[in-house]
Tab-separated table of C-alpha atoms in Angstrom:
chain	number	residue	atom	x	y	z
A	1	UNK	CA	164.127	86.808	83.919
A	2	UNK	CA	160.490	87.175	83.280
A	3	UNK	CA	159.734	83.809	84.815
A	4	UNK	CA	161.814	84.748	87.812
A	5	UNK	CA	159.673	87.954	88.250
A	6	UNK	CA	156.570	86.269	87.864
A	7	UNK	CA	157.234	83.612	90.426
A	8	UNK	CA	158.331	86.304	93.016
A	9	UNK	CA	155.347	88.503	92.212
A	10	UNK	CA	153.043	85.428	92.448
A	11	UNK	CA	154.287	84.746	95.927
A	12	UNK	CA	153.570	88.381	96.948
A	13	UNK	CA	150.199	87.986	95.164
A	14	UNK	CA	149.458	84.948	97.482
A	15	UNK	CA	149.815	87.270	100.502
A	16	UNK	CA	147.749	89.997	98.873
A	17	UNK	CA	144.933	87.507	98.256
A	18	UNK	CA	145.225	86.158	101.902
A	19	UNK	CA	144.866	89.755	103.192
A	20	UNK	CA	141.870	90.232	100.975
A	21	UNK	CA	140.025	86.927	101.738
A	22	UNK	CA	140.738	86.931	105.576
A	23	UNK	CA	139.601	90.686	105.726
A	24	UNK	CA	136.423	89.720	103.871
A	25	UNK	CA	135.744	86.652	105.962
A	26	UNK	CA	135.876	88.672	109.266
A	27	UNK	CA	134.740	92.132	108.257
A	28	UNK	CA	131.518	91.008	106.548
A	29	UNK	CA	129.931	89.777	109.667
A	30	UNK	CA	131.462	92.097	111.983
A	31	UNK	CA	130.248	94.939	109.815
A	32	UNK	CA	126.560	93.532	110.267
A	33	UNK	CA	127.078	93.579	114.027
A	34	UNK	CA	128.224	97.107	114.024
A	35	UNK	CA	125.469	98.152	111.735
A	36	UNK	CA	122.948	96.562	114.270
A	37	UNK	CA	124.622	98.774	116.987
A	38	UNK	CA	124.369	101.950	115.071
A	39	UNK	CA	120.700	101.235	114.502
A	40	UNK	CA	120.032	100.244	118.156
A	41	UNK	CA	117.428	101.926	120.211
A	42	UNK	CA	119.732	101.831	123.188
A	43	UNK	CA	121.208	105.310	122.748
A	44	UNK	CA	124.685	104.667	124.325
A	45	UNK	CA	125.338	101.848	122.187
A	46	UNK	CA	124.268	103.770	119.164
A	47	UNK	CA	126.482	106.466	119.887
A	48	UNK	CA	129.401	104.255	120.824
A	49	UNK	CA	129.144	102.674	117.341
A	50	UNK	CA	128.504	105.983	115.549
A	51	UNK	CA	131.798	107.410	117.015
A	52	UNK	CA	133.778	104.320	116.363
A	53	UNK	CA	132.805	104.358	112.831
A	54	UNK	CA	133.508	108.058	112.646
A	55	UNK	CA	137.041	107.514	114.057
A	56	UNK	CA	137.927	104.681	111.697
A	57	UNK	CA	136.414	106.359	108.631
A	58	UNK	CA	137.926	109.565	109.630
A	59	UNK	CA	141.479	108.463	109.586
A	60	UNK	CA	143.667	106.828	106.956
A	61	UNK	CA	143.951	103.009	106.807
A	62	UNK	CA	147.608	103.472	106.708
A	63	UNK	CA	147.741	105.380	109.969
A	64	UNK	CA	145.504	102.600	111.715
A	65	UNK	CA	147.784	99.933	110.659
A	66	UNK	CA	150.865	101.750	111.978
A	67	UNK	CA	148.864	102.350	115.262
A	68	UNK	CA	147.893	98.589	115.642
A	69	UNK	CA	151.345	97.633	114.875
A	70	UNK	CA	153.540	100.174	116.866
A	71	UNK	CA	150.824	101.014	119.674
A	72	UNK	CA	151.074	98.219	121.861
A	73	UNK	CA	154.996	98.448	121.890
A	74	UNK	CA	154.653	102.213	122.925
A	75	UNK	CA	152.239	101.173	125.869
A	76	UNK	CA	154.829	98.448	126.902
A	77	UNK	CA	157.699	100.861	127.022
A	78	UNK	CA	155.583	103.378	128.941
A	79	UNK	CA	154.441	100.604	131.232
A	80	UNK	CA	157.917	99.799	132.067
A	81	UNK	CA	158.257	103.046	133.529
A	82	UNK	CA	155.289	102.611	135.994
A	83	UNK	CA	155.749	100.749	139.201
A	84	UNK	CA	152.336	98.913	139.292
A	85	UNK	CA	150.974	98.679	135.686
A	86	UNK	CA	147.995	96.676	136.581
A	87	UNK	CA	146.607	93.582	134.763
A	88	UNK	CA	145.082	95.334	131.683
A	89	UNK	CA	148.038	97.317	130.807
A	90	UNK	CA	150.371	94.335	131.237
A	91	UNK	CA	148.246	92.326	129.113
A	92	UNK	CA	148.089	95.040	126.505
A	93	UNK	CA	151.723	95.468	126.359
A	94	UNK	CA	152.389	91.758	126.046
A	95	UNK	CA	151.278	92.344	122.445
A	96	UNK	CA	154.443	94.117	121.726
A	97	UNK	CA	155.867	91.532	119.428
A	98	UNK	CA	153.067	91.605	116.957
A	99	UNK	CA	153.240	89.393	113.937
A	100	UNK	CA	153.163	91.994	111.157
A	101	UNK	CA	150.619	90.014	109.164
A	102	UNK	CA	148.099	89.906	112.138
A	103	UNK	CA	148.632	93.598	112.625
A	104	UNK	CA	147.728	94.337	108.966
A	105	UNK	CA	144.685	91.895	109.335
A	106	UNK	CA	143.431	93.525	112.528
A	107	UNK	CA	143.528	96.986	111.006
A	108	UNK	CA	141.783	95.994	107.629
A	109	UNK	CA	139.169	94.005	109.323
A	110	UNK	CA	138.384	96.976	111.777
A	111	UNK	CA	138.432	99.546	109.020
A	112	UNK	CA	136.447	97.465	106.434
A	113	UNK	CA	133.717	96.370	108.803
A	114	UNK	CA	133.128	100.159	109.574
A	115	UNK	CA	132.770	100.806	105.872
A	116	UNK	CA	130.512	97.749	105.361
A	117	UNK	CA	128.267	98.589	108.497
A	118	UNK	CA	127.339	101.736	106.845
A	119	UNK	CA	126.359	99.905	103.769
A	120	UNK	CA	124.452	97.384	105.656
A	121	UNK	CA	122.739	100.338	107.447
A	122	UNK	CA	121.890	101.980	104.315
A	123	UNK	CA	120.386	98.827	103.034
A	124	UNK	CA	118.474	97.873	105.851
A	125	UNK	CA	116.837	101.346	106.411
A	126	UNK	CA	116.006	101.464	102.600
A	127	UNK	CA	113.481	98.645	102.980
A	128	UNK	CA	110.132	100.085	103.084
A	129	UNK	CA	108.418	99.737	106.639
A	130	UNK	CA	105.512	98.161	105.116
A	131	UNK	CA	107.384	95.009	104.682
A	132	UNK	CA	108.281	94.776	108.372
A	133	UNK	CA	104.608	95.646	109.211
A	134	UNK	CA	103.273	92.968	106.982
A	135	UNK	CA	105.594	90.374	108.555
A	136	UNK	CA	104.494	91.614	111.971
A	137	UNK	CA	100.786	91.309	111.495
A	138	UNK	CA	101.428	87.764	110.110
A	139	UNK	CA	102.838	86.770	113.352
A	140	UNK	CA	106.451	86.524	112.523
A	141	UNK	CA	109.387	86.651	115.017
A	142	UNK	CA	111.786	89.372	114.649
A	143	UNK	CA	114.567	86.926	113.456
A	144	UNK	CA	112.115	85.292	110.937
A	145	UNK	CA	111.229	88.727	109.706
A	146	UNK	CA	115.036	89.610	109.265
A	147	UNK	CA	115.901	86.271	107.629
A	148	UNK	CA	113.083	85.441	105.631
A	149	UNK	CA	111.732	88.678	104.511
A	150	UNK	CA	114.418	91.527	105.056
A	151	UNK	CA	117.782	89.881	104.249
A	152	UNK	CA	117.411	89.069	100.468
A	153	UNK	CA	115.912	92.363	99.757
A	154	UNK	CA	118.801	94.184	101.630
A	155	UNK	CA	121.592	91.875	99.797
A	156	UNK	CA	120.115	92.663	96.292
A	157	UNK	CA	120.065	96.511	97.220
A	158	UNK	CA	123.574	96.594	98.795
A	159	UNK	CA	125.392	94.458	96.130
A	160	UNK	CA	126.447	97.261	93.861
A	161	UNK	CA	127.926	99.482	96.758
A	162	UNK	CA	129.462	96.173	98.306
A	163	UNK	CA	131.198	95.508	95.059
A	164	UNK	CA	132.434	98.865	94.781
A	165	UNK	CA	134.030	98.412	98.423
A	166	UNK	CA	135.324	94.977	97.928
A	167	UNK	CA	137.099	95.995	94.503
A	168	UNK	CA	138.697	98.920	96.680
A	169	UNK	CA	139.812	96.448	99.206
A	170	UNK	CA	141.739	94.414	96.510
A	171	UNK	CA	143.973	97.443	95.857
A	172	UNK	CA	144.087	98.646	99.521
A	173	UNK	CA	145.917	95.550	100.393
A	174	UNK	CA	149.072	97.118	98.835
A	175	UNK	CA	149.101	99.546	101.956
A	176	UNK	CA	150.527	96.299	104.065
A	177	UNK	CA	153.885	97.076	102.741
A	178	UNK	CA	154.053	100.091	104.883
A	179	UNK	CA	154.805	97.758	107.840
A	180	UNK	CA	156.800	95.492	105.566
A	181	UNK	CA	154.418	92.817	104.845
A	182	UNK	CA	155.410	91.064	101.617
A	183	UNK	CA	152.568	91.626	99.337
A	184	UNK	CA	152.669	92.054	95.580
A	185	UNK	CA	153.809	95.722	95.413
A	186	UNK	CA	156.523	94.995	97.885
A	187	UNK	CA	157.645	92.176	95.786
A	188	UNK	CA	157.761	94.224	92.871
A	189	UNK	CA	159.582	97.061	94.392
A	190	UNK	CA	162.277	94.803	95.480
A	191	UNK	CA	163.528	94.645	91.667
A	192	UNK	CA	164.153	98.329	91.764
A	193	UNK	CA	166.375	98.232	94.598
A	194	UNK	CA	168.055	94.888	93.647
A	195	UNK	CA	168.369	94.794	90.024
A	196	UNK	CA	167.286	98.572	88.862
A	197	UNK	CA	164.466	97.085	86.961
A	198	UNK	CA	161.093	99.039	87.179
A	199	UNK	CA	158.954	96.905	84.866
A	200	UNK	CA	158.089	94.306	87.446
A	201	UNK	CA	156.416	97.022	89.529
A	202	UNK	CA	154.387	97.776	86.440
A	203	UNK	CA	153.502	94.298	85.829
A	204	UNK	CA	151.888	94.056	89.053
A	205	UNK	CA	149.041	95.989	87.835
A	206	UNK	CA	148.256	92.954	85.632
A	207	UNK	CA	147.638	90.907	88.584
A	208	UNK	CA	145.309	93.440	90.150
A	209	UNK	CA	143.569	94.041	86.697
A	210	UNK	CA	142.781	90.155	86.517
A	211	UNK	CA	141.654	89.831	90.023
A	212	UNK	CA	139.312	92.776	89.921
A	213	UNK	CA	138.203	91.565	86.557
A	214	UNK	CA	136.886	88.238	88.191
A	215	UNK	CA	135.278	90.156	91.012
A	216	UNK	CA	133.395	92.242	88.497
A	217	UNK	CA	132.153	89.242	86.693
A	218	UNK	CA	131.289	87.361	89.857
A	219	UNK	CA	129.211	90.295	91.280
A	220	UNK	CA	127.611	90.679	87.921
A	221	UNK	CA	126.472	87.309	88.118
A	222	UNK	CA	125.078	87.505	91.673
A	223	UNK	CA	123.273	90.575	90.613
A	224	UNK	CA	121.616	88.738	87.737
A	225	UNK	CA	120.778	86.139	89.944
A	226	UNK	CA	118.661	88.628	91.949
A	227	UNK	CA	117.173	89.924	88.932
A	228	UNK	CA	113.980	87.926	89.357
A	229	UNK	CA	112.469	90.112	91.528
A	230	UNK	CA	112.162	93.881	92.077
A	231	UNK	CA	112.093	95.661	95.379
B	1	UNK	CA	78.126	88.021	122.324
B	2	UNK	CA	80.129	90.908	120.108
B	3	UNK	CA	82.969	89.354	118.257
B	4	UNK	CA	84.848	92.570	118.400
B	5	UNK	CA	84.543	95.034	121.301
B	6	UNK	CA	86.603	98.184	121.211
B	7	UNK	CA	86.372	100.491	124.362
B	8	UNK	CA	87.623	103.989	124.854
B	9	UNK	CA	90.761	103.748	122.695
B	10	UNK	CA	92.977	106.900	122.922
B	11	UNK	CA	96.234	107.519	120.805
B	12	UNK	CA	98.511	110.532	120.757
B	13	UNK	CA	101.417	111.118	118.329
B	14	UNK	CA	103.453	113.525	120.434
B	15	UNK	CA	101.201	116.114	121.646
B	16	UNK	CA	98.646	115.575	118.965
B	17	UNK	CA	95.428	113.591	119.890
B	18	UNK	CA	94.661	111.388	117.098
B	19	UNK	CA	92.065	109.012	118.804
B	20	UNK	CA	89.950	110.642	121.481
B	21	UNK	CA	88.109	107.709	122.858
B	22	UNK	CA	86.733	105.154	120.289
B	23	UNK	CA	84.064	102.711	121.214
B	24	UNK	CA	82.309	100.298	118.956
B	25	UNK	CA	81.070	96.720	118.826
B	26	UNK	CA	80.787	94.160	115.939
B	27	UNK	CA	79.096	90.923	115.742
B	28	UNK	CA	80.482	87.708	114.140
B	29	UNK	CA	80.170	87.825	110.277
B	30	UNK	CA	79.276	91.404	110.377
B	31	UNK	CA	81.069	94.083	108.170
B	32	UNK	CA	81.887	97.443	109.366
B	33	UNK	CA	83.156	100.331	107.157
B	34	UNK	CA	84.995	103.231	108.532
B	35	UNK	CA	84.793	106.310	106.662
B	36	UNK	CA	85.903	109.978	107.310
B	37	UNK	CA	88.256	112.544	105.840
B	38	UNK	CA	92.127	112.124	105.766
B	39	UNK	CA	93.417	112.604	109.086
B	40	UNK	CA	90.355	111.616	111.176
B	41	UNK	CA	92.102	108.758	112.586
B	42	UNK	CA	90.659	105.820	110.566
B	43	UNK	CA	93.936	104.263	109.614
B	44	UNK	CA	95.478	105.051	113.205
B	45	UNK	CA	92.592	103.042	114.697
B	46	UNK	CA	93.168	100.066	112.460
B	47	UNK	CA	96.602	100.200	113.187
B	48	UNK	CA	95.965	100.271	116.879
B	49	UNK	CA	93.769	97.054	116.492
B	50	UNK	CA	96.416	95.268	114.643
B	51	UNK	CA	99.150	96.180	117.182
B	52	UNK	CA	101.154	98.392	114.610
B	53	UNK	CA	100.468	101.209	116.947
B	54	UNK	CA	100.013	100.991	120.660
B	55	UNK	CA	97.142	102.872	122.192
B	56	UNK	CA	97.749	104.789	125.367
B	57	UNK	CA	94.237	103.986	126.731
B	58	UNK	CA	91.522	101.694	126.201
B	59	UNK	CA	90.635	97.888	125.769
B	60	UNK	CA	89.987	95.710	122.743
B	61	UNK	CA	88.095	92.291	123.384
B	62	UNK	CA	87.942	89.608	120.624
B	63	UNK	CA	85.269	86.810	121.171
B	64	UNK	CA	85.081	87.681	124.834
B	65	UNK	CA	88.916	87.633	125.301
B	66	UNK	CA	90.919	90.670	126.140
B	67	UNK	CA	93.339	91.053	123.450
B	68	UNK	CA	94.652	94.617	124.332
B	69	UNK	CA	94.505	96.501	127.624
B	70	UNK	CA	96.636	99.534	127.506
B	71	UNK	CA	96.985	99.272	131.147
B	72	UNK	CA	98.813	96.054	131.261
B	73	UNK	CA	100.147	96.091	127.869
B	74	UNK	CA	103.887	96.391	129.115
B	75	UNK	CA	103.777	93.111	130.859
B	76	UNK	CA	102.780	91.052	127.710
B	77	UNK	CA	105.460	88.747	126.440
B	78	UNK	CA	106.613	89.130	122.722
B	79	UNK	CA	105.189	85.700	122.250
B	80	UNK	CA	101.772	86.319	123.719
B	81	UNK	CA	101.681	89.457	121.566
B	82	UNK	CA	102.307	87.650	118.694
B	83	UNK	CA	99.528	85.032	119.532
B	84	UNK	CA	97.084	87.982	120.068
B	85	UNK	CA	98.082	89.475	116.824
B	86	UNK	CA	96.927	86.551	114.858
B	87	UNK	CA	93.359	87.353	115.826
B	88	UNK	CA	93.510	90.108	113.337
B	89	UNK	CA	94.415	89.892	109.505
B	90	UNK	CA	95.477	93.175	107.844
B	91	UNK	CA	95.264	94.054	104.043
B	92	UNK	CA	97.160	97.221	103.450
B	93	UNK	CA	96.746	100.158	101.076
B	94	UNK	CA	100.030	99.298	99.367
B	95	UNK	CA	99.773	95.607	99.448
B	96	UNK	CA	103.152	94.901	100.920
B	97	UNK	CA	103.761	91.517	99.379
B	98	UNK	CA	107.091	90.053	99.625
B	99	UNK	CA	108.814	90.754	96.524
B	100	UNK	CA	111.210	87.736	96.459
B	101	UNK	CA	108.496	85.093	96.947
B	102	UNK	CA	105.962	83.910	94.290
B	103	UNK	CA	102.306	84.242	94.894
B	104	UNK	CA	102.174	80.729	96.469
B	105	UNK	CA	105.126	81.313	98.667
B	106	UNK	CA	103.658	84.717	99.896
B	107	UNK	CA	100.587	82.905	100.974
B	108	UNK	CA	102.421	79.884	102.555
B	109	UNK	CA	105.251	81.864	104.271
B	110	UNK	CA	103.670	82.709	107.451
B	111	UNK	CA	101.694	79.564	107.957
B	112	UNK	CA	104.851	77.555	107.597
B	113	UNK	CA	106.813	79.689	109.876
B	114	UNK	CA	104.148	79.300	112.457
B	115	UNK	CA	103.892	75.679	111.811
B	116	UNK	CA	107.322	75.391	113.169
B	117	UNK	CA	105.892	76.106	116.697
B	118	UNK	CA	103.622	73.157	116.655
B	119	UNK	CA	104.763	70.281	118.822
B	120	UNK	CA	104.032	67.553	116.305
B	121	UNK	CA	105.822	69.595	113.580
B	122	UNK	CA	108.984	67.229	113.352
B	123	UNK	CA	106.960	64.106	113.353
B	124	UNK	CA	104.608	65.332	110.468
B	125	UNK	CA	106.596	67.896	108.771
B	126	UNK	CA	105.787	66.662	105.340
B	127	UNK	CA	102.002	66.224	105.948
B	128	UNK	CA	101.804	69.760	107.596
B	129	UNK	CA	103.556	71.624	104.813
B	130	UNK	CA	101.541	69.900	102.270
B	131	UNK	CA	98.257	70.693	104.062
B	132	UNK	CA	99.240	74.461	104.149
B	133	UNK	CA	100.117	74.421	100.529
B	134	UNK	CA	96.728	72.932	99.734
B	135	UNK	CA	94.897	75.490	102.079
B	136	UNK	CA	97.056	78.366	100.154
B	137	UNK	CA	96.007	77.002	96.777
B	138	UNK	CA	92.307	76.990	97.729
B	139	UNK	CA	92.524	80.558	98.996
B	140	UNK	CA	94.420	81.695	95.832
B	141	UNK	CA	91.645	80.027	93.761
B	142	UNK	CA	89.154	81.970	95.823
B	143	UNK	CA	90.767	85.302	94.932
B	144	UNK	CA	91.150	84.283	91.329
B	145	UNK	CA	94.894	84.064	91.028
B	146	UNK	CA	95.263	80.433	90.424
B	147	UNK	CA	96.737	81.004	86.836
B	148	UNK	CA	99.327	83.353	88.321
B	149	UNK	CA	100.400	81.130	91.284
B	150	UNK	CA	104.079	80.850	90.429
B	151	UNK	CA	104.588	84.523	89.485
B	152	UNK	CA	106.442	87.177	91.379
B	153	UNK	CA	104.582	90.346	92.745
B	154	UNK	CA	106.294	92.462	90.166
B	155	UNK	CA	104.753	90.557	87.319
B	156	UNK	CA	101.230	91.482	88.712
B	157	UNK	CA	98.993	94.436	88.349
B	158	UNK	CA	98.253	96.430	91.498
B	159	UNK	CA	94.593	94.599	91.593
B	160	UNK	CA	96.161	91.251	91.483
B	161	UNK	CA	98.737	92.093	94.288
B	162	UNK	CA	95.988	92.962	96.501
B	163	UNK	CA	94.008	89.887	95.772
B	164	UNK	CA	97.145	87.829	96.618
B	165	UNK	CA	97.562	90.066	99.718
B	166	UNK	CA	93.982	89.203	100.717
B	167	UNK	CA	94.648	85.553	100.293
B	168	UNK	CA	97.788	85.995	102.436
B	169	UNK	CA	95.899	87.541	105.083
B	170	UNK	CA	93.298	84.849	105.106
B	171	UNK	CA	95.824	81.999	105.340
B	172	UNK	CA	96.166	82.495	108.937
B	173	UNK	CA	92.475	82.267	109.585
B	174	UNK	CA	92.164	85.484	111.541
B	175	UNK	CA	89.074	86.067	113.390
B	176	UNK	CA	88.687	89.592	111.993
B	177	UNK	CA	89.940	90.877	108.805
B	178	UNK	CA	90.950	94.433	108.418
B	179	UNK	CA	91.353	96.464	105.310
B	180	UNK	CA	93.322	99.767	105.185
B	181	UNK	CA	92.011	101.592	102.309
B	182	UNK	CA	92.462	98.419	100.161
B	183	UNK	CA	91.876	100.174	96.702
B	184	UNK	CA	93.167	103.769	97.157
B	185	UNK	CA	96.375	102.742	95.229
B	186	UNK	CA	94.268	101.354	92.356
B	187	UNK	CA	92.492	102.658	89.310
B	188	UNK	CA	88.770	102.349	88.841
B	189	UNK	CA	89.056	99.154	86.817
B	190	UNK	CA	91.476	97.443	89.079
B	191	UNK	CA	89.276	98.630	92.204
B	192	UNK	CA	86.369	96.714	90.828
B	193	UNK	CA	88.099	93.248	91.004
B	194	UNK	CA	89.399	93.757	94.522
B	195	UNK	CA	85.977	95.011	95.716
B	196	UNK	CA	84.320	91.703	94.102
B	197	UNK	CA	86.783	89.508	96.300
B	198	UNK	CA	85.883	91.534	99.444
B	199	UNK	CA	82.144	91.007	98.583
B	200	UNK	CA	82.668	87.411	98.063
B	201	UNK	CA	84.372	87.265	101.626
B	202	UNK	CA	81.091	88.478	103.197
B	203	UNK	CA	79.201	85.783	101.894
B	204	UNK	CA	81.864	83.420	103.401
B	205	UNK	CA	80.966	84.648	106.893
B	206	UNK	CA	84.072	86.878	107.537
B	207	UNK	CA	84.147	89.510	110.192
B	208	UNK	CA	85.588	92.476	108.529
B	209	UNK	CA	86.595	95.958	109.245
B	210	UNK	CA	87.124	98.164	106.262
B	211	UNK	CA	88.619	101.644	105.980
B	212	UNK	CA	87.441	102.940	102.875
B	213	UNK	CA	86.702	106.001	100.535
B	214	UNK	CA	84.364	103.897	98.354
B	215	UNK	CA	81.108	105.028	99.420
B	216	UNK	CA	78.984	103.049	97.180
B	217	UNK	CA	80.726	99.931	98.117
B	218	UNK	CA	80.427	100.732	101.974
B	219	UNK	CA	76.848	101.221	101.529
B	220	UNK	CA	76.338	97.999	99.665
B	221	UNK	CA	78.660	95.723	101.641
B	222	UNK	CA	78.386	97.005	105.423
B	223	UNK	CA	76.247	96.043	108.220
B	224	UNK	CA	77.297	98.998	109.900
B	225	UNK	CA	79.149	102.321	109.096
B	226	UNK	CA	81.242	104.271	111.334
B	227	UNK	CA	81.919	107.960	110.552
B	228	UNK	CA	84.932	109.287	112.056
B	229	UNK	CA	85.842	113.046	112.518
B	230	UNK	CA	88.869	114.551	114.273
B	231	UNK	CA	89.638	111.537	116.348
B	232	UNK	CA	86.006	110.518	117.741
B	233	UNK	CA	83.119	108.498	116.040
B	234	UNK	CA	80.834	111.430	114.724
B	235	UNK	CA	78.256	109.014	113.724
B	236	UNK	CA	77.577	105.388	113.487
B	237	UNK	CA	74.549	103.340	112.351
B	238	UNK	CA	73.408	100.994	109.583
B	239	UNK	CA	74.479	101.769	105.922
B	240	UNK	CA	71.239	104.082	105.839
B	241	UNK	CA	73.020	106.656	107.635
B	242	UNK	CA	74.847	107.478	104.186
B	243	UNK	CA	71.360	108.134	102.708
B	244	UNK	CA	69.973	110.057	105.813
B	245	UNK	CA	72.976	111.381	107.755
B	246	UNK	CA	71.850	112.999	111.228
B	247	UNK	CA	75.052	114.901	112.145
B	248	UNK	CA	76.014	117.880	110.151
B	249	UNK	CA	79.795	116.707	109.831
B	250	UNK	CA	78.409	113.643	108.075
B	251	UNK	CA	76.392	115.650	105.812
B	252	UNK	CA	79.105	117.954	104.702
B	253	UNK	CA	81.346	115.035	104.159
B	254	UNK	CA	78.901	113.334	102.069
B	255	UNK	CA	78.155	116.428	100.176
B	256	UNK	CA	81.721	116.998	99.356
B	257	UNK	CA	81.676	113.445	98.035
B	258	UNK	CA	78.813	113.643	95.815
B	259	UNK	CA	80.244	116.825	94.172
């Protein structure tokens, strides 16, 4: 029985890891873009980003997932009632049959990139102006200044809050079961319904613990790597 | 011809006028010290020269070429602005070394990045980079930091950091080197070693603008003293104006200092 449960949970854990990895892959760069937007001198863009971040951070991820998954369908239903829905609404409604996994991914990427963007912003704004000015009087271009001077200092500063957020992401993946994506908790729960066993659900905790343990070690390693300078 | 000509520089922050028309000239190889109480506009003047602030009015000429004209500043491309910027080097009060680079890399970074714009960069990459490093090592020797060439800024004292910052500014061969209170963040012992380096630069024919509170040093090293008060030059002249001030304001300022 134990072997059977482990296999089944491993399968679910695979999905968990997939959500985790793909979310990071897209949300890390997207977050940087949003953070640039929210620091922009162009006021409308700045406020657009701020309002967007507010909406995403101000509502539960679970709700966002449900909206992403069911929202287009509702629009589709409503569009059927209109005589001439127009190109945009037709296109939007054509998303009705969303892949569950894609819906989860979209919600997660949007949600996490907003959190990441605030961490990036905090990191970038915490770099003393003197660094930028020093680069400027040395004739550096803006991009050179960012990549050669600021970036590594930002990474060093945001590593602790980033690791926090990323470890939270590991556990947030369990929300995916709300729209019936077969991740590890979902896999564990099935044994309650099918066999009346509760321990497989408890057992899932071990998977999370090990995964987060590895991540903790990894972040510790990176922090140590950047220990050679202060600032 | 004057190396540096500053004409009628005006600068406001919001409604407050910080600079109300600054004019001065400086010949090649000369050193000018700008003194005055805090808030008199010394640092702002330096920041206007080095493009960290944009003056609302006025012009700056270096070596006969216009490097700043408030009237046409908006039409200057970013590339042109960076080129003009390189006429000036700046040493900061708070050093502002790049913490993630060693002493050598701090000095080399900007020249190496600039070299990428050279048309022959790809063909002679290795030779160019070697030349930059050689030059950097010479500068580091000049400021007496050779033994710490592979250390990071956090491993250095304030005085040592400032000496590296001077080498870094020199690495781009600026026509005019500016110092913004280079010793204000240092204790008296460390101040000495930084002033020694600046003194040695004077012998090397460097044209320098120094904002400082070190009156003795200003007296000794300067060809010219500018005393600023409330956004204008209240008095200027040779170093002897520190012994025999003509204006009341400078007299009062120097009295406050000697007490």
